[in-house]
XYZ file of C-alpha atoms in Angstrom:
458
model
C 168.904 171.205 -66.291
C 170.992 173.772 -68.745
C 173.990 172.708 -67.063
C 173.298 169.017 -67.752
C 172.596 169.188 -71.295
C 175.660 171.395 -71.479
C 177.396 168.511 -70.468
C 176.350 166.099 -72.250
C 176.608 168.231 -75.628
C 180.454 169.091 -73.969
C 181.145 165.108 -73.990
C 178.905 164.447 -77.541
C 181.434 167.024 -78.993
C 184.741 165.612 -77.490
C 183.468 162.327 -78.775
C 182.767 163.711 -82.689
C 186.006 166.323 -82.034
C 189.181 164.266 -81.161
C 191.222 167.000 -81.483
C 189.931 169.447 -78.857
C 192.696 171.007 -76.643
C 192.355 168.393 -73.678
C 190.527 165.410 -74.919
C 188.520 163.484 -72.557
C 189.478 159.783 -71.473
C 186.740 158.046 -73.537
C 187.478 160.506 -76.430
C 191.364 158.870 -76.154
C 190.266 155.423 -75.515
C 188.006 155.410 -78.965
C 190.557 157.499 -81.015
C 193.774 155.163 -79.763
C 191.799 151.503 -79.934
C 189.494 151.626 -83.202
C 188.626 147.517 -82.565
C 186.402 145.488 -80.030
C 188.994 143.626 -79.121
C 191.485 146.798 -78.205
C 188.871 148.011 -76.357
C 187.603 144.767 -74.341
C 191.608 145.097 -73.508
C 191.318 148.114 -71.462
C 192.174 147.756 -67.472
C 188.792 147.727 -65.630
C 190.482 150.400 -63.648
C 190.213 152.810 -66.793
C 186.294 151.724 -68.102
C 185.198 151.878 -64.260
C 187.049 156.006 -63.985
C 184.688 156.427 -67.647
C 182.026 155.151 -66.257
C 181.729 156.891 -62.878
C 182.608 160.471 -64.942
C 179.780 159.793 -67.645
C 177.337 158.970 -64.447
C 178.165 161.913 -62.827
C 177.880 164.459 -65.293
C 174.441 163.692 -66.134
C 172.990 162.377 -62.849
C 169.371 163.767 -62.876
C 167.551 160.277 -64.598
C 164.144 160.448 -65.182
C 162.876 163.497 -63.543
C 160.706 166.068 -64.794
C 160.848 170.244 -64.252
C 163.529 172.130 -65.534
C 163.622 174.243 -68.020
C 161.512 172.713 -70.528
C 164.745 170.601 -71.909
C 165.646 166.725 -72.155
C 167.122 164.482 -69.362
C 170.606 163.901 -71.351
C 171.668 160.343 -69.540
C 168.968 157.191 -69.801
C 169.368 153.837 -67.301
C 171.921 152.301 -65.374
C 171.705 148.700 -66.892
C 172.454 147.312 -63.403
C 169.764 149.152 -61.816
C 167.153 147.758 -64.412
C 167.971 144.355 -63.773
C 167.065 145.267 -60.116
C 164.204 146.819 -61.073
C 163.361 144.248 -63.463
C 163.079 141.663 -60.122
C 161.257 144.050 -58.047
C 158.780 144.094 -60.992
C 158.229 139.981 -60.711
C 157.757 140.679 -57.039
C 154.752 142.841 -57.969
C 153.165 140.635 -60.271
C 153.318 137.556 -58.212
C 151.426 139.858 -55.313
C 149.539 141.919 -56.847
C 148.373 140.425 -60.452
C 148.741 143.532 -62.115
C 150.032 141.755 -65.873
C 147.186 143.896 -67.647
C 147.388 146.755 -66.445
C 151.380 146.976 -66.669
C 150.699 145.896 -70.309
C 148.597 148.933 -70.835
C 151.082 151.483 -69.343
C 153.738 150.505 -71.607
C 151.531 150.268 -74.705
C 150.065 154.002 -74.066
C 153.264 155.207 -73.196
C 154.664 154.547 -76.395
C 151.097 154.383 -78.233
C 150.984 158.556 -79.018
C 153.400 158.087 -81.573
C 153.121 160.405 -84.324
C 155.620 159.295 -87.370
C 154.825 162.666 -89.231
C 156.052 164.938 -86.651
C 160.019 165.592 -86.646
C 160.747 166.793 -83.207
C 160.863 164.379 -80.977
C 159.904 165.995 -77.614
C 156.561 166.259 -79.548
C 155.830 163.767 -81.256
C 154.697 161.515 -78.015
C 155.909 157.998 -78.070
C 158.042 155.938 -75.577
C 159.368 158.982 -73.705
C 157.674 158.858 -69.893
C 155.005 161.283 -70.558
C 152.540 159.223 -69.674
C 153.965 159.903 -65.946
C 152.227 163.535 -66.084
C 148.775 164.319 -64.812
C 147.529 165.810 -67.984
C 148.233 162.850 -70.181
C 146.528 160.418 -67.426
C 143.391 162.624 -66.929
C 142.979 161.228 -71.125
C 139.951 159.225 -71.209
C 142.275 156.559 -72.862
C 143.963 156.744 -70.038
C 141.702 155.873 -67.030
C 142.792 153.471 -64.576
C 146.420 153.765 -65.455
C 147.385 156.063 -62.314
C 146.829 152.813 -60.746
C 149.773 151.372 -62.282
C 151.536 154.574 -62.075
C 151.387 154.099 -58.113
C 152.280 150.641 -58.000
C 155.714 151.654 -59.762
C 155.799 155.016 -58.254
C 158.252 152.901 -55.282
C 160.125 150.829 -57.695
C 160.667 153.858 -59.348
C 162.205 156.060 -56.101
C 164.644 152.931 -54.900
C 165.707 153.135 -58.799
C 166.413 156.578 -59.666
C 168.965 155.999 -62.280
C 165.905 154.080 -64.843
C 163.888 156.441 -66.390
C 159.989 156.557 -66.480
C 160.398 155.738 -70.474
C 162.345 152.851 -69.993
C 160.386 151.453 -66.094
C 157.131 151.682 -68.351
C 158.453 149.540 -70.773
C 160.188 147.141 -68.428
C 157.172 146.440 -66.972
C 154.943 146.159 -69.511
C 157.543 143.185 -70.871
C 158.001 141.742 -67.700
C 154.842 141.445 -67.255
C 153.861 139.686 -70.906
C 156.767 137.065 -70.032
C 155.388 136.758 -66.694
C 152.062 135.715 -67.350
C 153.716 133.134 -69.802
C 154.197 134.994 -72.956
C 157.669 135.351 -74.628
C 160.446 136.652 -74.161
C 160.711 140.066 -75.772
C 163.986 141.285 -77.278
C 163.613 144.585 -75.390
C 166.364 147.568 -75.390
C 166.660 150.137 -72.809
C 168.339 153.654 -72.669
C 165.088 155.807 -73.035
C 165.652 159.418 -72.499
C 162.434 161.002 -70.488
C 160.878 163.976 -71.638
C 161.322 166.797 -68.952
C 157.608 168.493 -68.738
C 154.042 168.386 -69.315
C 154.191 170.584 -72.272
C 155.781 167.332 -73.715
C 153.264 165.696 -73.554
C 150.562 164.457 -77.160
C 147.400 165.827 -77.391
C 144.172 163.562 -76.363
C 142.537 161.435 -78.919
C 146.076 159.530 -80.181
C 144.954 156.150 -79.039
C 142.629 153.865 -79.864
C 138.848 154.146 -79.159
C 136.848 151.116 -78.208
C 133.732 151.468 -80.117
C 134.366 154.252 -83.091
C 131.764 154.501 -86.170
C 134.122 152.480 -88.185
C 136.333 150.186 -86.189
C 138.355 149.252 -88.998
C 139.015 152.711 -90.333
C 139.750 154.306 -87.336
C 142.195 151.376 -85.901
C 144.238 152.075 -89.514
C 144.350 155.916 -88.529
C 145.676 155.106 -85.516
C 148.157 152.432 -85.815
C 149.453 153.107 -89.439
C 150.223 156.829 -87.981
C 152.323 155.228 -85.786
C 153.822 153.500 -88.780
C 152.733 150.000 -88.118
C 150.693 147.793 -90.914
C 147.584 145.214 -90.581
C 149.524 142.086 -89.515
C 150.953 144.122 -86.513
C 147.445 145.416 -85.437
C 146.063 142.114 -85.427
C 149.170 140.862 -83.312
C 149.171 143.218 -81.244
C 145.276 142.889 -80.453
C 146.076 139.611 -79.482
C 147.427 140.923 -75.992
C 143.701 141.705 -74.763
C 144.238 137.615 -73.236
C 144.837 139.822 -70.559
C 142.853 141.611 -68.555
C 139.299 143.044 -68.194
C 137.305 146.105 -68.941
C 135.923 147.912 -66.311
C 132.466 149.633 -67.152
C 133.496 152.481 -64.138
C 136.588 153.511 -66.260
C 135.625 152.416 -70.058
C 131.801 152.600 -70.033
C 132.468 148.869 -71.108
C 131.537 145.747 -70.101
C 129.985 143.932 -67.195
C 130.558 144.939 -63.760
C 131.672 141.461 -63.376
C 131.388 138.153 -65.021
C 131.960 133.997 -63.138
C 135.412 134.912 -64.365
C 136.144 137.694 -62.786
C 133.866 138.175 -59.150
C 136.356 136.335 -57.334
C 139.315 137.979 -58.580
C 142.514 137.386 -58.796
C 143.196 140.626 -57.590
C 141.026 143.669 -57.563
C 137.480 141.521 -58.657
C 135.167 142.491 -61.438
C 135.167 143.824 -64.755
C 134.671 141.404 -68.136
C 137.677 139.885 -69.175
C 138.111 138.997 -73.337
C 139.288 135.391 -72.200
C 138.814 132.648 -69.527
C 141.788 132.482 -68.146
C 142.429 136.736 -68.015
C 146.052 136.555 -66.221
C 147.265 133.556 -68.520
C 148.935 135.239 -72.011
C 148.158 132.831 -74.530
C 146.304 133.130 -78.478
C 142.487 132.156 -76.899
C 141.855 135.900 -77.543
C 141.351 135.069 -81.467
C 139.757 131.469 -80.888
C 136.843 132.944 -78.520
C 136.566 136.213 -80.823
C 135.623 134.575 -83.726
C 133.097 131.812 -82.045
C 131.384 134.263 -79.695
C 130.108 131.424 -77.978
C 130.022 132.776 -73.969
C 128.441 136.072 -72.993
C 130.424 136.270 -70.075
C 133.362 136.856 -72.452
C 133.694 140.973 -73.776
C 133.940 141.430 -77.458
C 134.122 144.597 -78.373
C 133.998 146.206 -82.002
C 137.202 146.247 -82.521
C 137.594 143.042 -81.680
C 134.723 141.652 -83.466
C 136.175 143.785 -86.708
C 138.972 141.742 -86.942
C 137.020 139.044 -88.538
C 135.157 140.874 -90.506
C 137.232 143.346 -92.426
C 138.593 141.413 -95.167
C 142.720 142.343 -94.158
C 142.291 141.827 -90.601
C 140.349 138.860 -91.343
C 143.102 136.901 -92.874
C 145.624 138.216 -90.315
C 143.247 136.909 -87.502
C 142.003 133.686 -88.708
C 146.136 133.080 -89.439
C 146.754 133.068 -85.646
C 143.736 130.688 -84.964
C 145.415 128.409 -87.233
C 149.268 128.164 -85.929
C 147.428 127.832 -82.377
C 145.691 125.110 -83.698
C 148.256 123.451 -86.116
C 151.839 124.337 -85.292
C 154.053 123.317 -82.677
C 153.533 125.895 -79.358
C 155.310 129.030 -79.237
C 155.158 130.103 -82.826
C 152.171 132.047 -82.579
C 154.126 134.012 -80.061
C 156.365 135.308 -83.471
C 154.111 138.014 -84.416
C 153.521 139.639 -81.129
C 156.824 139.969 -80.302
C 158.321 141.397 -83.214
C 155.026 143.867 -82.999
C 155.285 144.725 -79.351
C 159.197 145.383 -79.317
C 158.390 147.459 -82.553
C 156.120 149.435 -80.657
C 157.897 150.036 -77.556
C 160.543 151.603 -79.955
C 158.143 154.144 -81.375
C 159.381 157.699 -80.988
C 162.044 156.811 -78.112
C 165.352 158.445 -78.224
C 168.136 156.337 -77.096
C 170.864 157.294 -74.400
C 173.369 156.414 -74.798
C 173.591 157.693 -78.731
C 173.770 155.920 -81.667
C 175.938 152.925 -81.723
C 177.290 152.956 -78.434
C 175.936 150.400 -75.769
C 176.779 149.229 -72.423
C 176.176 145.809 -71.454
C 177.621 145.125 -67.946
C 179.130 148.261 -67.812
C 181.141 147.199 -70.644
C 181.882 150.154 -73.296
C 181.896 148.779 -76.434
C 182.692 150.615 -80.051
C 181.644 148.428 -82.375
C 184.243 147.514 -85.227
C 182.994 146.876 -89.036
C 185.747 145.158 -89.783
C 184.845 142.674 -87.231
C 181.721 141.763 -89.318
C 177.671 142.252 -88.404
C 177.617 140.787 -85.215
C 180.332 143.200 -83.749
C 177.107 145.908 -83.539
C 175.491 144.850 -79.694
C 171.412 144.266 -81.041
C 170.032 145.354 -84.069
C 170.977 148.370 -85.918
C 168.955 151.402 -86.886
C 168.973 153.803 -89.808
C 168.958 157.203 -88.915
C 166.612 160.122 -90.653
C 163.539 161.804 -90.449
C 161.492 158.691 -91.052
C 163.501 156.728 -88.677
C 160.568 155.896 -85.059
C 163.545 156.066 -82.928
C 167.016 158.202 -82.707
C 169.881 155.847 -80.973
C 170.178 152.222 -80.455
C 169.426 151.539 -76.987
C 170.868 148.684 -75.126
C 169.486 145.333 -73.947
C 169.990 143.658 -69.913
C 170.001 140.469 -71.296
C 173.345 138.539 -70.203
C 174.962 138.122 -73.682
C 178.157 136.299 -72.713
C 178.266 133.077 -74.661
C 177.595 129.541 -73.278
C 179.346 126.917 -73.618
C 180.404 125.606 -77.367
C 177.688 122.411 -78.028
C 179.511 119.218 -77.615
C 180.550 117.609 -81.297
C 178.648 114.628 -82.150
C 181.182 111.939 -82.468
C 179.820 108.106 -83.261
C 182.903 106.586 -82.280
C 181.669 107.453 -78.479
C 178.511 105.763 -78.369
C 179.125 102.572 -80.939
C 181.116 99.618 -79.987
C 183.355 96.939 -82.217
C 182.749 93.755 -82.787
C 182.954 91.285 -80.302
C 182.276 87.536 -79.853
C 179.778 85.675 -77.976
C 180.212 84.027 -74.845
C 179.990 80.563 -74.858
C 177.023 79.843 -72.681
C 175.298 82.660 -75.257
C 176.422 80.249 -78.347
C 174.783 77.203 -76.605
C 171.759 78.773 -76.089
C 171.725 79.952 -80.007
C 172.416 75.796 -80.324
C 169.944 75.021 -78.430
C 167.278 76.985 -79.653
C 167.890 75.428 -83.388
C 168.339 72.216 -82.421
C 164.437 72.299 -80.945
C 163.362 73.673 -84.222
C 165.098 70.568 -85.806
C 167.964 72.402 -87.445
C 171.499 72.901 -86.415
C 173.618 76.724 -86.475
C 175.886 74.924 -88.328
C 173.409 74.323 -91.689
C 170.337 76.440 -92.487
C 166.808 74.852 -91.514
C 165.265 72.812 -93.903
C 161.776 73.638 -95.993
C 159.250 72.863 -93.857
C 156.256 71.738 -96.491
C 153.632 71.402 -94.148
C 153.716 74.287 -93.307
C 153.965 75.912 -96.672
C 150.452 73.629 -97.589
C 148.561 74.489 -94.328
C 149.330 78.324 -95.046
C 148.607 77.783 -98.755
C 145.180 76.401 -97.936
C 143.930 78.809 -95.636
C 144.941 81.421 -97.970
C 142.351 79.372 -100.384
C 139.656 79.259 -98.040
C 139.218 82.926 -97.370
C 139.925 83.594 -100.941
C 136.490 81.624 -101.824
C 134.653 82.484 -98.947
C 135.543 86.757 -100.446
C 134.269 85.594 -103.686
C 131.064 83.614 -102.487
C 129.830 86.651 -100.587
C-alpha cells in the first residue's frame, strides 16, 4: 500500500513539477500541448503507453487492508460501463431497486461537512463494505445487497466499492423508471475499518421530533429542506421489514406475493415502480396497507417541509411528466457526491480513455461535467468523471420552408369544369360573383324574429 501511494504522490508531483530531472510522458504531453485540441491530436499510440503506465502503477482498486492508507487510483471507465450492464441484469432477476437505492444512499449518507479529513468524515468512500459499519442498526438488511454485488464486484476489480455502490444505487432509480442521474465516477475507497463513521449518522425512523432530528441529520451533511423532501420522495420504492426495522407489517396485499423476496409494507402501491405517489398517498392516508411513518407523516406537517411536499403533489398533478423528477435528481447526485474524493484529481477526466486537460481559453464547456471549488467547505475533493457517451450527435437539420411549400400552379381543366359546374347549379357563373339571394336573407331574418319574441315572452 506505501509503495502505491508513493507512486501516485511520485506522478502528482511530476504533474505539478515539470521540471524534474526526467519528466514523465504525461508530464511532457501537458507541458508541450496547453489546448484540447493539441491534446485530442496526440497518436493513440502515445495516450494508450499513458494509460497502461498510470494503470499499472496504482493497480490495487478498491481493496481494503494495508496500512491504514488510501487506494490512490479510482475506476476504469470501461469496466463501469460493464458493470453498469451486469447491474440491469440483476435488477431484471432479482428486483432488488430498493435495496440498491439504500446502499448507495448510506454509503454516502455518514457525511459529516464539519470534519476536515476526509478518511473520517464518512461519506461516499466504500465503507459501508466493512462489517462494523453494516452491524449499524441503520444498516440492517444491507449485507444483502452487499452479496448480490459482492460478484459484480470480483469480475470488476478495477471499480471501487465507492463508486459500484453508487452505480447501483443510480442504475437502479433509472431502472425502475426514474431519471436519468448525471452521475460521476472516480471514487477513491477508504482502505480499513478504522475508516469507517461512528453509528447514529443516519436517519432514525421514528425519533421524538421527526422534524428536528431529520434537520440534524441532513443539514450536517450540508443539504437544505427542499432536498430532504426530494430526497424522501425515493421511499416509492421498497418496503419495511418489521424483522430488520421493528417497522411495519409483516406483509400487506401488496407485498405477500412478492416480486421478489415477499413481505414487508411498502410506502406505495406499486413498490418497484419510481414515480411521485409517495407524496400523493402520504398526505391522504387513505389505505392501511400503505406504511407511513413519522417522518413521513412530518413532512406535511412541519410548516417548511410542508410547502416543499405539497409542491411535488402539485407538478405531479399539474405539469407535464418528468418535471417532478427535477428535484430528486439534482438532490440524489448531490448526495452521492458527499465526502467522496475523486481519482483522478481535480480537473482531469477520462472519458473513453481519452485524457483531456481542459483549456480556459476554449471557454466553459472545455471543463468535462461540472466544476468544483476546492476548500475546506468544499463535500468533495476532485471532479470525478461521468460514463456517459458524450460525443456529439448529429447537428439538427435547418428548418428551411422552401422544402416543404410549393409555387403556384394552375388547375387542370377537368378541375376548372367542375368549379363551373358547381356555380352554375347554384345559379351563378365563375366568371361573375353570385347574385343576392333575398329569400334567403327574409327567411333568415324572420326566424331570427321568432326566437327573439319567443326569449322575451318567457
Amino acid at each position: 500500500m506505501a509503495c502505491l501511494a508513493s507512486s501516485s504522490a511520485r506522478l502528482l508531483l511530476q504533474i505539478r513539477s515539470p521540471k524534474t530531472t526526467k519528466p514523465s510522458l504525461f508530464t511532457r504531453l501537458v507541458s508541450s500541448h496547453t489546448s484540447l485540441p493539441s491534446l485530442r491530436s496526440l497518436s493513440a499510440r502515445n495516450r494508450k503507453r499513458f494509460q497502461r503506465r498510470s494503470f499499472a502503477e496504482s493497480r490495487n482498486v478498491g481493496g481494503g487492508g494495508g496500512d491504514g492508507g488510501v487506494v490512490c487510483l479510482a475506476s476504469s471507465p470501461d469496466q463501469l460501463r460493464s458493470a453498469r450492464e451486469d447491474v440491469k441484469e440483476l435488477l431484471r432477476t432479482t428486483f432488488c431497486h430498493p435495496i440498491m437505492v439504500r446502499l448507495g444512499w448510506h454509503d454516502a449518507g455518514t457525511y459529516d461537512k464539519n470534519i476536515e479529513e476526509w478518511s473520517q468524515r464518512g461519506g461516499a468512500n466504500g465503507s459501508l463494505r466493512f462489517e462494523i459499519e453494516l452491524k449499524h442498526a441503520a444498516n440492517a438488511g444491507l449485507v444483502n445487497a452487499l452479496k448480490l454485488l459482492q460478484p459484480i464486484k470480483d469480475k470488476y476489480p478495477g471499480v471501487t466499492y465507492a463508486d459500484l455502490f453508487q452505480l447501483a444505487s443510480a442504475t437502479a432509480v433509472e431502472e425502475a423508471g426514474g431519471p436519468k442521474l448525471p452521475m460521476k465516477y472516480g471514487r477513491v475507497d477508504v482502505s480499513g475499518p478504522d475508516m469507517c463513521p461512528e453509528e447514529g449518522k443516519l436517519p432514525d425512523a421514528g425519533p421524538p421530533s421527526p422534524a428536528d432530528h431529520l434537520r440534524d441529520v441532513f443539514y450536517r451533511m450540508g443539504l437544505n429542506d427542499k432536498e430532504i423532501v426530494a430526497l424522501s420522495g425515493a421511499h416509492t420504492l421498497g418496503r419495511s421489514r418489521p424483522e430488520r426495522s421493528g417497522w411495519g407489517k409483516p406483509e400487506t396485499k401488496y407485498t405477500k406475493d412478492g416480486p421478489g423476496a415477499p413481505g414487508g409494507q411498502s410506502w406505495t402501491v406499486q413498490w418497484l415502480k419510481f414515480d411521485n405517489s409517495y407524496f400523493k398517498d402520504i398526505k391522504e392516508r387513505r389505505d392501511e396497507d400503505l406504511l407511513v411513518l413519522p417522518t413521513d407523516a412530518v413532512l406535511f406537517e412541519d410548516p417548511s417541509f410542508k410547502v416543499e411536499g405539497i409542491r411535488c403533489v402539485c407538478r405531479e398533478i399539474c405539469c407535464r411528466p418528468g418535471c417532478i423528477f427535477k428535484d430528486y435528481t439534482e438532490a440524489h447526485a448531490k448526495l452521492s457526491n458527499l465526502g467522496a474524493k475523486f481519482d483522478p484529481p481535480e480537473l482531469l477526466s477520462f472519458r473513453r480513455f481519452c485524457l483531456c486537460v481542459p483549456d480556459r481559453s476554449l471557454g466553459p464547456d472545455s471543463v468535462i461535467g461540472p466544476e468544483w471549488q476546492f476548500g475546506p467547505g468544499n463535500p468533495t475533493l476532485g471532479q470525478g468523471f461521468s460514463i456517459e457517451d458524450s460525443s456529439p450527435g448529429p447537428a439538427p437539420e435547418k428548418f428551411e420552408a422552401s422544402k416543404y411549400s410549393y409555387g403556384k400552379r394552375e388547375l387542370s381543366d377537368s378541375m376548372k369544369q367542375k368549379i363551373r359546374a358547381e356555380y352554375e347549379a347554384l345559379g351563378g357563373s365563375p366568371d361573375k360573383p353570385l347574385p343576392t339571394n333575398y329569400f334567403l336573407n327574409i327567411m333568415i331574418l324572420i326566424g331570427a324574429l321568432a326566437i327573439l319574441t319567443s326569449l322575451l315572452g318567457n
